[in-house]
Coordinates of C-alpha atoms (C1' of nucleotides) in Angstrom, one line a residue:
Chain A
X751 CA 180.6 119.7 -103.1
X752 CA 182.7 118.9 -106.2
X753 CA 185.7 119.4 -103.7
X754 CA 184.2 117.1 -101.2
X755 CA 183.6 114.9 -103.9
X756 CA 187.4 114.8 -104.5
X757 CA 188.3 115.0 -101.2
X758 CA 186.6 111.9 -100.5
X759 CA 188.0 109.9 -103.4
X760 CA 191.6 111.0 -102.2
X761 CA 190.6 109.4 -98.5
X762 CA 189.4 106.4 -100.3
X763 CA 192.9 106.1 -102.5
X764 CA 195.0 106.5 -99.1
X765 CA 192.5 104.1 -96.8
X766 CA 193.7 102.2 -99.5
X767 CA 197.3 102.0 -99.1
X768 CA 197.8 104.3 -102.3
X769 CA 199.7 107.2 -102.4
X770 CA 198.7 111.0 -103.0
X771 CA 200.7 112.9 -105.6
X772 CA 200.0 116.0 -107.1
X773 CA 198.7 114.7 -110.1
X774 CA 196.5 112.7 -108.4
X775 CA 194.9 115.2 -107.1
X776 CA 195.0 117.6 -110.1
X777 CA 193.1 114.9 -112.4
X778 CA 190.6 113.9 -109.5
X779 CA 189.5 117.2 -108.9
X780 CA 189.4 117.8 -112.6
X781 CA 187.3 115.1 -112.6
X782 CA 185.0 115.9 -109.5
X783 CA 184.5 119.6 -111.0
X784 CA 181.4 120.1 -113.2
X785 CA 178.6 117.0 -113.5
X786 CA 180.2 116.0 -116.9
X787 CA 181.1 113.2 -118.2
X788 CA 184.7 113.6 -119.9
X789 CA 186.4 111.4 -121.5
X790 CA 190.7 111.0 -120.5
X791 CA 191.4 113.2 -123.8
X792 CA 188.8 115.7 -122.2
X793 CA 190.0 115.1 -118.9
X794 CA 193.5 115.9 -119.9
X795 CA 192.3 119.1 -121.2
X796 CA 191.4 120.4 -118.1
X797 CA 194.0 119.2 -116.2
X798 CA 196.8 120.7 -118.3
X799 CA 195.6 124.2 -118.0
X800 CA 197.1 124.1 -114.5
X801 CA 199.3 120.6 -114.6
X802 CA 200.4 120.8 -118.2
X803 CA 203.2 118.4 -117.2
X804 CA 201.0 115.5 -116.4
X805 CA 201.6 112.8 -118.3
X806 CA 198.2 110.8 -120.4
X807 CA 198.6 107.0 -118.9
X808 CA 198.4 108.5 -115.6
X809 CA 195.7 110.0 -116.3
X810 CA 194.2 106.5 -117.6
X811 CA 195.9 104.7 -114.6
X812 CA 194.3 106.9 -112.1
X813 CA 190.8 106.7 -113.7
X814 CA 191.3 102.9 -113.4
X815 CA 192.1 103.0 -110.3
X816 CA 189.6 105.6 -109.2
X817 CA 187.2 102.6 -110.4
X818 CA 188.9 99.8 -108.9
X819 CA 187.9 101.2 -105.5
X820 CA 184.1 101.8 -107.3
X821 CA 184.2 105.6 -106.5
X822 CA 184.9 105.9 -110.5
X823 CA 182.7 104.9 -113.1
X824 CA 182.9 104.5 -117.2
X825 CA 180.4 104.7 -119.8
X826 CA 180.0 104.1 -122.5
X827 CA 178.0 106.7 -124.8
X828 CA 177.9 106.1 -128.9
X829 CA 181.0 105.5 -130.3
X830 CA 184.5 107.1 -129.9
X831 CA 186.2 106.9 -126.2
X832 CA 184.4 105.9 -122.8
X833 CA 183.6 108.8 -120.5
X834 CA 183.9 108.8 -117.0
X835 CA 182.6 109.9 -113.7
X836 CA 182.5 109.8 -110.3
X837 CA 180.3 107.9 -108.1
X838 CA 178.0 110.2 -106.2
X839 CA 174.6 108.3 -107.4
X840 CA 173.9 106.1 -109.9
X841 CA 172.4 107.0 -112.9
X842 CA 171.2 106.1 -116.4
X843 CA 172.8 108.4 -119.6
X844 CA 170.5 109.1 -122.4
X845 CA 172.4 110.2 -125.1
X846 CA 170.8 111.7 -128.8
X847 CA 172.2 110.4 -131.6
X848 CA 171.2 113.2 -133.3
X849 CA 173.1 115.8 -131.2
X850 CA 175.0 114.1 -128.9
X851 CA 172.9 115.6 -125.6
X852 CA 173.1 113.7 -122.5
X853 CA 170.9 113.9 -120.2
X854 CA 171.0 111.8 -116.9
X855 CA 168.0 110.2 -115.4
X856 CA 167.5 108.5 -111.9
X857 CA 168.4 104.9 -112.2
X858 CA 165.5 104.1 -110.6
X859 CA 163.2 104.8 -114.1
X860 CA 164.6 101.2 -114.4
X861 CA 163.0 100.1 -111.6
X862 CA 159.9 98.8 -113.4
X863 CA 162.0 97.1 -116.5
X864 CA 164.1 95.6 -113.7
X865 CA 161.3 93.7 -112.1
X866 CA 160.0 92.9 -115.5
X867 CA 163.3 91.2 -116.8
X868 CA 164.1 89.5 -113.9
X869 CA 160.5 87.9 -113.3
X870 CA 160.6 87.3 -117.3
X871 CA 164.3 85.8 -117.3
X872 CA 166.1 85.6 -114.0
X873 CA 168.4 88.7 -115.5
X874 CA 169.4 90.9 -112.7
X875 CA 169.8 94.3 -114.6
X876 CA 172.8 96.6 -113.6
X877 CA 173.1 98.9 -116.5
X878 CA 175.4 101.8 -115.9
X879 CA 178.2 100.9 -118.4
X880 CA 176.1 101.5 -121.7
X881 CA 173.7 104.7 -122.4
X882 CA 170.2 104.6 -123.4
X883 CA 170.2 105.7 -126.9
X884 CA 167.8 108.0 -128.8
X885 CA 166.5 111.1 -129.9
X886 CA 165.8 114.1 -127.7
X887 CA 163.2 116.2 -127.0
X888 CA 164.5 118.9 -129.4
X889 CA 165.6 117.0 -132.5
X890 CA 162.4 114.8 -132.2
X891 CA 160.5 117.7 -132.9
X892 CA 162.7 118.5 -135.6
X893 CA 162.6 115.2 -137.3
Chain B
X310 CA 165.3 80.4 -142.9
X311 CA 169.0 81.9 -142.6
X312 CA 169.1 81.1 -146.2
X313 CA 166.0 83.6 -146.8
X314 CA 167.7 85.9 -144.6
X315 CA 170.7 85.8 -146.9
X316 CA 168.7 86.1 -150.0
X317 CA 166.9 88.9 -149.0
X318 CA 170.3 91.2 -148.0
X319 CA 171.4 89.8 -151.4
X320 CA 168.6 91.4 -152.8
X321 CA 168.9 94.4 -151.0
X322 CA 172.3 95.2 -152.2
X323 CA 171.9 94.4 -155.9
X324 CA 168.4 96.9 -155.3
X325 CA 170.8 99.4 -154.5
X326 CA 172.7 99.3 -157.4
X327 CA 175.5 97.0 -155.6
X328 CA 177.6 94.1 -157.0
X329 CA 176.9 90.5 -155.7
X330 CA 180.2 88.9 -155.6
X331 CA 181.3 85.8 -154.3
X332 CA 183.2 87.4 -150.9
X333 CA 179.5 89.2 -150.2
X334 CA 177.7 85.9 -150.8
X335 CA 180.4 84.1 -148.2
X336 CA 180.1 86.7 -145.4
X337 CA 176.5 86.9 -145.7
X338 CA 175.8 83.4 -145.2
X339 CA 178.1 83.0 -142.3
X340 CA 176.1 86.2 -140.8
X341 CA 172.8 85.0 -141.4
X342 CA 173.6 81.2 -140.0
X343 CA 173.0 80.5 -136.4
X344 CA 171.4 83.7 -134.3
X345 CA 174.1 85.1 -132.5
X346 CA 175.9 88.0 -132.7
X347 CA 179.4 87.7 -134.1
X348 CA 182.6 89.8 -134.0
X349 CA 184.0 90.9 -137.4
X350 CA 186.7 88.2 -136.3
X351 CA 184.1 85.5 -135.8
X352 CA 182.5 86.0 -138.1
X353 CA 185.8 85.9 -140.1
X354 CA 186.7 82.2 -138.7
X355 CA 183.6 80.9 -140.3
X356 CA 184.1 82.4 -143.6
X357 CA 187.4 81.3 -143.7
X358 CA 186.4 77.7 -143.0
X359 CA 185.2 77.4 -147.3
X360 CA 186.7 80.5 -148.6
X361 CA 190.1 81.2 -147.3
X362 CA 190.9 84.5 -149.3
X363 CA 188.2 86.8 -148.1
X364 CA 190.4 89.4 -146.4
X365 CA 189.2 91.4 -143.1
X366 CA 189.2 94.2 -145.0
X367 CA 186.6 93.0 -147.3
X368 CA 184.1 91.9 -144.0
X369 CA 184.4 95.2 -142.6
X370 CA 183.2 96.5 -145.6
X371 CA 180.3 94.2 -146.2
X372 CA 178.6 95.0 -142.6
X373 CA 178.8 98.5 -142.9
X374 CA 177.0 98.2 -146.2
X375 CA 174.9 96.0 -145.0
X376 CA 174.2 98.4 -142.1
X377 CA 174.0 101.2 -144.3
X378 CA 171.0 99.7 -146.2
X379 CA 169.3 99.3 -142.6
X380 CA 169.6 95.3 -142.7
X381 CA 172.8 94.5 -140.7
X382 CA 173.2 96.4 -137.0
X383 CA 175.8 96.4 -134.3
X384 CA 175.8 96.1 -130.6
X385 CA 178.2 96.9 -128.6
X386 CA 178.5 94.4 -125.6
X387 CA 180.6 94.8 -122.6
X388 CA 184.3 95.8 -123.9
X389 CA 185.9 94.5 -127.1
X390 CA 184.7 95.0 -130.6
X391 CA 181.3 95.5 -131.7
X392 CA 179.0 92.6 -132.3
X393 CA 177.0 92.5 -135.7
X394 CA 173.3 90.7 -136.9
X395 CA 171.1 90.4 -139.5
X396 CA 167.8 92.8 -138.9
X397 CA 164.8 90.4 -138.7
X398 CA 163.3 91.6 -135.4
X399 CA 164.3 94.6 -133.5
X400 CA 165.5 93.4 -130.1
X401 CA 167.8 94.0 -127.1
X402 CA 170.5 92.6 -125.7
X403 CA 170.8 91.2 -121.8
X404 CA 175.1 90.4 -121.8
X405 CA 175.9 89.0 -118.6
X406 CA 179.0 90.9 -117.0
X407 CA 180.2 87.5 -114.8
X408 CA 180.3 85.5 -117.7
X409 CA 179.4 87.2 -121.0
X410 CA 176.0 85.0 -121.6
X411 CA 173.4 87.1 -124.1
X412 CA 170.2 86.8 -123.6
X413 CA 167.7 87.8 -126.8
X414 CA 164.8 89.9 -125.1
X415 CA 161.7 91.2 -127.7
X416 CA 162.4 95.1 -128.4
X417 CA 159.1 95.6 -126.4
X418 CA 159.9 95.1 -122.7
X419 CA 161.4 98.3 -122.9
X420 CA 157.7 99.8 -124.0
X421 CA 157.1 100.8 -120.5
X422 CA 160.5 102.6 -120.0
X423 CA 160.1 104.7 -123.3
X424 CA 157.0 106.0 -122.6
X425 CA 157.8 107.0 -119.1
X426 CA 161.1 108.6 -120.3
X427 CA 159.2 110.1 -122.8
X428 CA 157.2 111.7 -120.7
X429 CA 159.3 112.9 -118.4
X430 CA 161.8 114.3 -120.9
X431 CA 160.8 114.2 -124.2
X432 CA 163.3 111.7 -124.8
X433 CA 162.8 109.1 -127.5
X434 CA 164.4 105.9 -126.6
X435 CA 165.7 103.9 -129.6
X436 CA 167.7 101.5 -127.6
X437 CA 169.2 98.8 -129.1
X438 CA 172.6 100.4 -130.8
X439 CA 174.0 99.4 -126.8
X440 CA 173.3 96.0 -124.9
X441 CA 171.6 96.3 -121.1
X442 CA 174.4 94.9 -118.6
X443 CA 173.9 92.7 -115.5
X444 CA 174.2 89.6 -114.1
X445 CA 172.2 86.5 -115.7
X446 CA 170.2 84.0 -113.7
X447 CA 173.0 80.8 -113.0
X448 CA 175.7 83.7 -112.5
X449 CA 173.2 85.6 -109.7
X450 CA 172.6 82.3 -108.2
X451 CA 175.8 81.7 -107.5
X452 CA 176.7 85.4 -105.9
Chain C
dT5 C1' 183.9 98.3 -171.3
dT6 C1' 183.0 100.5 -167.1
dC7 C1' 183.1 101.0 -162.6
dC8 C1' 182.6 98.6 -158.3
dG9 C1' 184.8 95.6 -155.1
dT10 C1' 189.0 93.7 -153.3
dG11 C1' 193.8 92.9 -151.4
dC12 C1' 197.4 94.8 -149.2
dA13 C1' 199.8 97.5 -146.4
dA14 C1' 199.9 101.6 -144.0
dA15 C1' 197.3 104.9 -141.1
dC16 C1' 194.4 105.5 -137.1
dA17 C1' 192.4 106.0 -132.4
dA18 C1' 192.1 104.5 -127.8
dT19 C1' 194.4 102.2 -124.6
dT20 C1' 197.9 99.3 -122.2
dT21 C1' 202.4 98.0 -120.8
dG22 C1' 207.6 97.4 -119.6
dC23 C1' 211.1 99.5 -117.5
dA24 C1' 214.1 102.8 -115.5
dA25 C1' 213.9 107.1 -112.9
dT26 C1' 211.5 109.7 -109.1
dA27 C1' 209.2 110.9 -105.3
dG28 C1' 205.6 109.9 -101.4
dA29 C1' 205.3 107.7 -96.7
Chain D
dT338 C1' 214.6 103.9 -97.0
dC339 C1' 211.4 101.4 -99.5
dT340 C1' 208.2 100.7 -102.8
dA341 C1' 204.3 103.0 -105.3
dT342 C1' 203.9 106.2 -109.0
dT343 C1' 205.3 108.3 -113.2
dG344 C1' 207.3 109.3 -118.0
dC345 C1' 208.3 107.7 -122.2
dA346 C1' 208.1 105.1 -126.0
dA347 C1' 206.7 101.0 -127.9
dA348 C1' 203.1 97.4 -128.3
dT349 C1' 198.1 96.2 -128.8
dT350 C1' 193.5 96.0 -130.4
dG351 C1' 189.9 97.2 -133.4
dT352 C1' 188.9 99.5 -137.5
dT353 C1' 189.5 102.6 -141.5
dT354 C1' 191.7 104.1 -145.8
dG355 C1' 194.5 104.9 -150.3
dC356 C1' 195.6 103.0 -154.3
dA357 C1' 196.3 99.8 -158.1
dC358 C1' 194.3 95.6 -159.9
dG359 C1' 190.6 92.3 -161.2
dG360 C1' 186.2 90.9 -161.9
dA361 C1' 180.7 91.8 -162.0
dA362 C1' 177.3 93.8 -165.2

DNA sequence: TTCCGTGCAAACAATTTGCAATAGA
DNA sequence: TCTATTGCAAATTGTTTGCACGGAA
């Protein structure tokens, strides 16, 4: 599935007029393997312990463009770089501030907040690019 | 009332042992004037409209002590640098991504959301360190 | 007088960009 | 071939830091 999941973005980048190159398809895979959310330096990591000649602002140019077509997504989660991900479904981030857990809900907890803030304010909410902050379940306890 | 607002983070820093200096006095005022949420660099401008010779440095330094003594906060809204405010009330941010709008909504709309994450996942949401994205009411309208 | 606060300039981290060389289609 | 992609190094943006001096308490 993590193949298909590259295998599909590479589709979308030629139905798109874009090229394939091998690093292309070293940092998308890297990117569709695992349910992660890297960020490039992280990214790069990965992709360097088989395509250690792969240069860093092509790894950011290819996660832009990767979100240009909207099959690529960034969030952002507490301070520090953005981490990214591919499509697939949409989903909220919680993130600790404590420990620096995420754990990704269903966007549609939001559903109810949505309906709230939109009857409230006209707001239509579309909140992927920011993470929910808190405190999870295991350092509440601790706390 | 900014003037009380001032005053009272004035307080709070001499409290906590802290110097009140004429810079502090300057950056505090132009934070607790108006209710929006200023970058460092705006925030800056209006400083600089009476006293000239506060350097960036020196504003930097103020909000984080100000943030440190739990009465100044940041947001972070859509890309850029982060956005700061007085305390006063605990509430979130609405930033429209079409045209950047922020909408002020009370910290308890998201009641519902934090007891449903909370029961689901133990999670504890303390949202307000990030802004909700989406598209306001005049910039839906016209979509 | 005693440190705390400040200016200044340099360091930093994350990211973007210009341009010539290279390699997909 | 023809143009999109890449490497490289420099530029940008937002923010932090070290250090010597000057001013609150």
């Amino acid at each position: 599935m993590a193949h298909d999941r590259a295998e599909r973005a590479l589709a979308a980048i030629r139905a798109n007029g874009g090229r394939i190159t091998s690093d292309r398809r070293a940092i998308i895979e890297a990117l569709a393997t695992g349910s992660d959310h890297p960020t490039v330096e992280e990214l790069a990591e990965r992709v360097w312990k088989r395509h250690p000649d792969v240069n860093l602002a092509t790894i950011y140019r290819t996660v832009e463009l990767l979100e240009n077509l909207g099959i690529g997504f960034h969030v952002h989660m507490g301070h520090g770089p953005s981490r990214w991900h591919l499509s697939d479904e949409v989903h909220q981030h919680l993130v600790c501030s404590a420990c620096g857990a995420v754990l990704d809900v269903p966007d549609d907890v939001l559903d109810p907040l949505r309906e709230q803030i939109a009857a409230a304010t006209g707001f239509v909410l579309d909140a992927h690019h920011f993470s929910l902050t808190g405190t999870c379940a295991t350092c509440s306890k601790v706390a």
